[in-house]
Amino acid sequence: MSIDEILNKTNLTCEEIKQLLAAEGEDKKKLFDRALQVKLKHLDNYVHLRGLIEYSNICTKYCLYCGVRCKNLKVERYQLSDEEVIECAKLAHKLGYGSVAIQSGERSDKAFVDKITHLVQEIKKIDNGSLGITLSLGEQTEETYRRWFEAGAHRYLLRIEASNEDLYYKIHPRDEKHDFKKRLDCIDSLLKVGFQTGSGVMIGLPFQSLDDLASDLLFFKQKDLAMVGMGPFIPHPDTPLWAYKDQIPPAEKRMELTLKMIATLRLMMPEINMVAATANQTLDPQGREKAILAGANVIMPNLTPNEFRENYLIYPDKANVKDKPSQTQSKLDESLAAIGHKVLYNAWGDSVAFMRKKALGQ
Ligand code: SF4
């Protein structure tokens, strides 16, 4: 099938997705142009912000790619105090972000679950619940997800990282703590509880093929997710996957493949929210803007107090670790204006796809 025919479809086959991911030259340009056109038609030129709060780097898991893994003894562990979390949320509100996203290493003990419930309730008290709350706190029981939903969180991001089970176990240990089936069940629980549910993958992993990436996009579509976050894989020297750093595509290729994944998914799921991940900016100073032009519509500026950010490095050399929120905001407004986009301030920026389904009672 010609590229022009594929670009006018939303129900793409695995082969058609692979054709788009392999596009070069004029075909690649057509893919990016079409993805931007689709995004502007369905979502306008707005970008939604989530003030990111990296609550804690204490984690019970040891994913093979992650610098925060509990087996990395070089990391100084921290957990923000309640006051620090509330201050971050108040700052997000003051800056007009509309939403916060709380991210943490994975824990499921009672003290952690109770603490998150409490923090969500406290954040909802700010200006009568005016802040939307996204959580990204890993695998939990359906009961925990329900508690946090009832406390006031309404979006949850749980990245599958690789939808192919074989690949999943090449980037996670094969043991009871890192169970692919459980990850899938958790995504189903989140959908059942009623969260706007998001997932995502890393792009350019060792052992990853175009078939894997095409299957990832089909997985998001099949689950009918409300949001997706995808970013390039960046190896961390203090992790087992570092040993394979010479077997991955060069940074420019991983970046380009990420942009193609974003653009292709925008064609397949025109109304979902898609994050321009910080990892894009780490590989390319213009990476965030390129992701927005390829079809992303969400940015997560980091509001974690600066002294803790160096200890929340899933991958090394993370962009914006030293920026102050006020600097981030003015840089962001300018850089988005330069590419014909603007932040929609003081709004939750929910997924249009999700809200439409909800309105139809689905
Ligand atoms: S990816 Fe998440 S769950 Fe896995 S080790 Fe890192 S912080 Fe823990």
Coordinates of C-alpha atoms and ligand atoms in Angstrom, one line a residue:
M1 CA 0.0 0.0 0.0
S2 CA 1.3 3.5 -0.7
I3 CA 2.2 5.8 2.2
D4 CA -0.6 8.2 1.2
E5 CA -3.2 5.5 1.5
I6 CA -1.8 4.4 4.9
L7 CA -1.8 8.0 6.2
N8 CA -5.5 8.3 5.7
K9 CA -6.3 5.2 7.8
T10 CA -6.9 5.0 11.6
N11 CA -7.1 1.2 11.8
L12 CA -3.6 0.2 10.8
T13 CA -2.3 -3.3 10.4
C14 CA 1.0 -4.4 11.9
E15 CA 2.6 -4.3 8.4
E16 CA 1.3 -0.8 7.8
I17 CA 2.6 0.4 11.1
K18 CA 6.0 -1.1 10.3
Q19 CA 6.0 0.7 7.0
L20 CA 5.4 4.0 8.8
L21 CA 8.1 3.3 11.4
A22 CA 10.6 2.5 8.6
A23 CA 9.6 5.6 6.5
E24 CA 12.5 7.7 5.3
G25 CA 12.9 10.9 3.2
E26 CA 9.7 12.3 1.7
D27 CA 7.6 9.5 3.3
K28 CA 8.9 10.3 6.7
K29 CA 8.0 14.0 6.2
K30 CA 4.5 13.1 5.1
L31 CA 4.1 11.0 8.3
F32 CA 5.0 13.9 10.5
D33 CA 3.0 16.4 8.5
R34 CA -0.1 14.2 8.6
A35 CA 0.3 13.5 12.4
L36 CA 0.4 17.2 13.2
Q37 CA -2.6 17.8 10.9
V38 CA -4.6 15.1 12.8
K39 CA -3.6 16.4 16.2
L40 CA -4.5 20.0 15.3
K41 CA -7.9 18.9 13.9
H42 CA -8.8 16.9 17.0
L43 CA -7.0 18.7 19.9
D44 CA -6.1 22.1 18.5
N45 CA -2.7 23.5 19.3
Y46 CA -3.0 23.3 23.1
V47 CA -0.4 21.7 25.4
H48 CA -1.5 20.4 28.8
L49 CA 0.9 20.6 31.8
R50 CA 1.3 18.2 34.7
G51 CA 3.5 19.5 37.5
L52 CA 5.7 16.4 38.2
I53 CA 6.3 15.5 41.9
E54 CA 8.9 12.8 42.3
Y55 CA 7.7 11.7 45.7
S56 CA 10.2 9.1 46.6
N57 CA 13.0 7.0 45.0
I58 CA 12.5 4.1 47.5
C59 CA 11.6 1.1 45.4
T60 CA 11.1 -2.6 46.1
K61 CA 11.9 -3.6 42.5
Y62 CA 15.0 -3.9 40.4
C63 CA 14.0 -3.4 36.7
L64 CA 17.1 -4.1 34.6
Y65 CA 17.2 -0.6 33.0
C66 CA 16.4 1.6 35.9
G67 CA 18.9 3.7 37.9
V68 CA 16.5 3.9 40.8
R69 CA 16.3 0.1 41.2
C70 CA 16.7 -1.0 44.8
K71 CA 19.9 -2.9 44.0
N72 CA 21.7 0.3 43.0
L73 CA 23.4 1.1 46.2
K74 CA 24.9 4.3 44.9
V75 CA 21.6 6.1 45.1
E76 CA 20.8 8.1 48.2
R77 CA 17.2 7.3 49.0
Y78 CA 14.6 10.0 49.9
Q79 CA 10.9 10.5 50.5
L80 CA 9.4 14.0 50.4
S81 CA 7.6 15.2 53.5
D82 CA 3.9 15.9 53.4
E83 CA 4.6 19.6 53.6
E84 CA 7.0 19.4 50.6
V85 CA 4.4 17.6 48.5
I86 CA 1.7 20.1 49.3
E87 CA 4.1 23.0 48.6
C88 CA 4.8 21.5 45.2
A89 CA 1.1 21.1 44.5
K90 CA 0.5 24.7 45.6
L91 CA 3.2 25.9 43.3
A92 CA 1.6 23.9 40.4
H93 CA -1.7 25.7 41.2
K94 CA 0.0 29.1 41.4
L95 CA 1.7 28.6 38.1
G96 CA -1.6 27.7 36.5
Y97 CA -0.6 24.1 35.6
G98 CA -4.1 22.7 36.3
S99 CA -2.7 19.2 37.3
V100 CA 0.0 17.5 39.1
A101 CA 1.5 14.0 38.6
I102 CA 2.9 12.1 41.5
Q103 CA 5.5 9.5 40.6
S104 CA 7.5 7.2 42.9
G105 CA 9.5 4.1 43.2
E106 CA 7.1 1.1 43.7
R107 CA 5.9 0.2 47.2
S108 CA 2.7 -1.4 48.2
D109 CA 2.9 -1.6 52.0
K110 CA 0.1 -0.2 54.1
A111 CA 2.1 2.9 55.3
F112 CA 2.7 3.9 51.6
V113 CA -0.8 3.3 50.5
D114 CA -2.2 5.3 53.4
K115 CA 0.3 8.1 52.9
I116 CA -0.7 8.4 49.2
T117 CA -4.4 8.4 50.1
H118 CA -3.7 11.2 52.5
L119 CA -1.6 13.2 50.1
V120 CA -4.2 13.0 47.4
Q121 CA -6.9 14.1 49.8
E122 CA -4.8 17.0 50.9
I123 CA -4.0 18.1 47.4
K124 CA -7.7 18.0 46.6
K125 CA -8.3 20.6 49.3
I126 CA -6.2 23.2 47.5
D127 CA -8.6 25.7 46.1
N128 CA -11.6 23.3 46.3
G129 CA -10.2 20.5 44.2
S130 CA -9.1 22.7 41.4
L131 CA -6.0 20.5 40.7
G132 CA -6.3 17.3 38.6
I133 CA -4.2 14.4 39.9
T134 CA -2.3 11.8 37.9
L135 CA -0.6 9.0 39.8
S136 CA 2.3 6.9 38.5
L137 CA 3.0 4.5 41.4
G138 CA 3.3 1.2 39.8
E139 CA 1.5 -2.1 40.4
Q140 CA -1.0 -2.2 43.2
T141 CA -4.1 -4.2 44.1
E142 CA -7.4 -3.2 42.6
E143 CA -8.5 -2.2 46.1
T144 CA -5.6 0.3 46.4
Y145 CA -6.3 1.7 43.0
R146 CA -10.0 2.2 44.1
R147 CA -8.9 3.9 47.3
W148 CA -6.7 6.4 45.5
F149 CA -9.4 7.0 42.9
E150 CA -12.0 7.6 45.6
A151 CA -9.6 9.9 47.3
G152 CA -9.6 12.1 44.2
A153 CA -6.9 11.0 41.8
H154 CA -8.4 10.4 38.3
R155 CA -5.5 9.6 36.0
Y156 CA -3.0 6.7 36.3
L157 CA 0.1 6.0 34.2
L158 CA 1.5 2.4 34.3
R159 CA 4.0 1.9 31.6
I160 CA 4.1 -1.7 30.2
E161 CA 7.6 -0.9 28.9
A162 CA 7.4 -3.7 26.4
S163 CA 4.1 -5.4 25.4
N164 CA 6.0 -8.5 24.1
E165 CA 6.4 -10.8 27.0
D166 CA 9.7 -12.2 25.8
L167 CA 11.1 -8.7 25.5
Y168 CA 9.6 -7.7 28.9
Y169 CA 11.7 -10.4 30.5
K170 CA 14.8 -9.2 28.8
I171 CA 14.4 -5.8 30.6
H172 CA 13.0 -7.1 33.8
P173 CA 14.1 -10.0 36.0
R174 CA 12.0 -13.1 35.6
D175 CA 10.8 -13.5 39.2
E176 CA 7.7 -13.0 41.3
K177 CA 8.4 -9.3 41.7
H178 CA 8.4 -8.6 38.0
D179 CA 5.5 -10.5 36.6
F180 CA 4.3 -9.5 33.1
K181 CA 0.9 -11.0 33.6
K182 CA 0.4 -9.0 36.8
R183 CA 1.4 -5.8 34.9
L184 CA -1.4 -6.6 32.4
D185 CA -3.9 -7.3 35.1
C186 CA -3.0 -4.0 36.8
I187 CA -3.8 -2.1 33.6
D188 CA -7.2 -3.9 33.4
S189 CA -7.9 -3.0 37.1
L190 CA -7.1 0.6 36.5
L191 CA -9.5 0.7 33.5
K192 CA -12.2 -1.1 35.6
V193 CA -11.8 1.3 38.5
G194 CA -12.5 4.2 36.2
F195 CA -9.1 5.9 35.9
Q196 CA -8.1 7.7 32.7
T197 CA -5.5 5.0 32.2
G198 CA -2.2 5.5 30.4
S199 CA 0.7 3.3 29.5
G200 CA 3.9 3.5 27.5
V201 CA 7.1 1.9 26.3
M202 CA 10.8 2.6 25.8
I203 CA 12.0 2.8 22.3
G204 CA 15.4 1.6 21.1
L205 CA 15.9 -1.1 23.7
P206 CA 18.4 -3.9 23.1
F207 CA 16.7 -6.9 21.5
Q208 CA 13.7 -4.7 20.4
S209 CA 12.4 -5.1 16.8
L210 CA 10.1 -3.1 14.6
D211 CA 7.6 -5.9 15.1
D212 CA 7.8 -5.3 18.9
L213 CA 7.2 -1.6 18.4
A214 CA 4.2 -2.1 16.0
S215 CA 2.8 -4.5 18.6
D216 CA 3.2 -1.9 21.3
L217 CA 1.0 0.5 19.3
L218 CA -1.6 -2.1 18.6
F219 CA -1.6 -3.0 22.3
F220 CA -2.4 0.7 23.3
K221 CA -5.2 0.7 20.7
Q222 CA -6.6 -2.6 21.7
K223 CA -6.7 -1.5 25.4
D224 CA -8.4 1.7 24.3
L225 CA -6.1 3.8 26.6
A226 CA -6.7 7.4 27.4
M227 CA -3.0 8.4 27.5
V228 CA 0.4 7.2 26.3
G229 CA 3.9 8.2 27.2
M230 CA 6.8 6.9 25.1
G231 CA 10.4 7.9 25.2
P232 CA 13.8 6.8 23.9
F233 CA 15.7 4.2 26.0
I234 CA 18.8 5.8 27.6
P235 CA 21.1 3.3 29.2
H236 CA 22.1 3.9 32.8
P237 CA 25.7 2.9 33.8
D238 CA 24.6 1.4 37.2
T239 CA 22.1 -1.1 35.7
P240 CA 22.5 -4.5 34.1
L241 CA 21.3 -3.3 30.7
W242 CA 24.3 -1.0 30.5
A243 CA 26.2 -4.1 29.3
Y244 CA 24.2 -3.9 26.0
K245 CA 24.7 -0.2 25.4
D246 CA 26.7 -1.0 22.2
Q247 CA 23.8 -3.1 20.8
I248 CA 21.2 -0.3 20.6
P249 CA 20.7 2.2 17.8
P250 CA 22.6 5.5 18.1
A251 CA 20.8 8.4 20.0
E252 CA 19.6 10.1 16.8
K253 CA 18.0 6.9 15.6
R254 CA 16.3 6.2 18.9
M255 CA 15.0 9.8 18.9
E256 CA 13.8 9.5 15.3
L257 CA 12.1 6.2 16.0
T258 CA 10.4 7.7 19.1
L259 CA 9.0 10.6 17.0
K260 CA 7.7 8.1 14.4
M261 CA 6.0 6.1 17.1
I262 CA 4.3 9.2 18.4
A263 CA 3.3 10.3 14.9
T264 CA 2.0 6.8 14.0
L265 CA 0.0 6.5 17.3
R266 CA -1.5 9.9 16.7
L267 CA -3.0 8.6 13.4
M268 CA -4.3 5.5 15.2
M269 CA -5.7 7.3 18.3
P270 CA -6.4 10.9 17.3
E271 CA -7.9 12.0 20.6
I272 CA -5.7 10.5 23.3
N273 CA -3.3 12.5 25.4
M274 CA 0.4 11.8 24.6
V275 CA 3.3 12.9 26.7
A276 CA 6.4 14.6 25.2
A277 CA 8.7 12.7 27.6
T278 CA 11.7 14.4 29.2
A279 CA 13.9 11.6 27.8
N280 CA 13.4 13.2 24.3
Q281 CA 14.9 16.4 25.6
T282 CA 17.8 14.5 27.2
L283 CA 18.8 13.1 23.8
D284 CA 18.1 16.2 21.8
P285 CA 17.8 19.8 23.2
Q286 CA 14.8 20.3 20.8
G287 CA 13.4 16.8 21.5
R288 CA 10.4 18.1 23.5
E289 CA 9.3 20.5 20.7
K290 CA 9.9 17.8 18.1
A291 CA 7.7 15.4 20.1
I292 CA 4.9 18.1 20.2
L293 CA 5.2 18.6 16.4
A294 CA 5.0 14.8 15.9
G295 CA 1.7 14.6 17.8
A296 CA 2.3 14.8 21.6
N297 CA 0.2 17.2 23.6
V298 CA 1.3 16.9 27.3
I299 CA 4.4 18.1 29.0
M300 CA 5.4 17.3 32.6
P301 CA 7.6 20.1 34.1
N302 CA 9.4 18.9 37.1
L303 CA 8.4 20.6 40.4
T304 CA 10.3 18.2 42.7
P305 CA 12.6 20.3 45.0
N306 CA 15.9 20.6 43.2
E307 CA 18.0 18.9 45.9
F308 CA 16.1 15.6 45.4
R309 CA 16.1 15.5 41.6
E310 CA 19.7 14.1 41.2
N311 CA 18.5 11.0 43.1
Y312 CA 15.5 10.3 40.8
L313 CA 17.4 9.3 37.7
I314 CA 15.9 6.3 36.0
Y315 CA 18.3 7.2 33.2
P316 CA 21.4 9.4 33.4
D317 CA 21.9 13.1 32.3
K318 CA 18.1 13.9 32.6
A319 CA 17.2 17.2 31.1
N320 CA 16.0 20.1 33.3
V321 CA 17.3 18.6 36.6
K322 CA 18.8 22.0 37.6
D323 CA 16.0 24.3 36.3
K324 CA 13.8 26.3 38.6
P325 CA 10.1 26.2 38.0
S326 CA 9.8 29.9 37.0
Q327 CA 12.7 29.4 34.4
T328 CA 11.0 26.2 33.1
Q329 CA 7.7 28.0 32.6
S330 CA 9.0 31.0 30.6
K331 CA 11.3 28.8 28.5
L332 CA 8.4 26.5 27.8
D333 CA 6.0 29.3 26.8
E334 CA 8.6 30.7 24.4
S335 CA 9.6 27.4 22.9
L336 CA 6.0 26.4 22.3
A337 CA 5.1 29.7 20.8
A338 CA 8.0 29.3 18.4
I339 CA 6.4 26.1 17.1
G340 CA 2.8 27.5 16.9
H341 CA 1.6 25.9 20.2
K342 CA 0.5 27.2 23.6
V343 CA -0.1 26.0 27.1
L344 CA -3.8 25.7 28.2
Y345 CA -3.4 27.1 31.7
N346 CA -5.7 26.4 34.6
A347 CA -7.3 23.4 33.1
W348 CA -7.1 19.6 33.9
G349 CA -6.5 18.8 30.2
D350 CA -8.3 15.5 30.3
S351 CA -8.1 13.0 27.5
V352 CA -10.7 13.9 24.9
A353 CA -10.9 10.2 23.9
F354 CA -11.8 9.3 27.5
M355 CA -14.3 12.1 28.0
R356 CA -16.0 11.2 24.7
K357 CA -16.3 7.5 25.8
K358 CA -17.6 8.6 29.2
A359 CA -20.2 10.9 27.6
L360 CA -21.4 7.9 25.5
G361 CA -21.6 5.8 28.7
Q362 CA -19.0 3.3 27.5
Ligands
SF4_1 S1 11.3 1.3 36.8 FE1 10.0 1.9 38.6 S2 9.6 -0.1 39.6 FE2 11.3 -0.5 38.2 S3 13.1 -0.2 39.5 FE3 12.7 1.8 38.6 S4 11.4 2.9 40.0 FE4 11.4 0.8 40.6

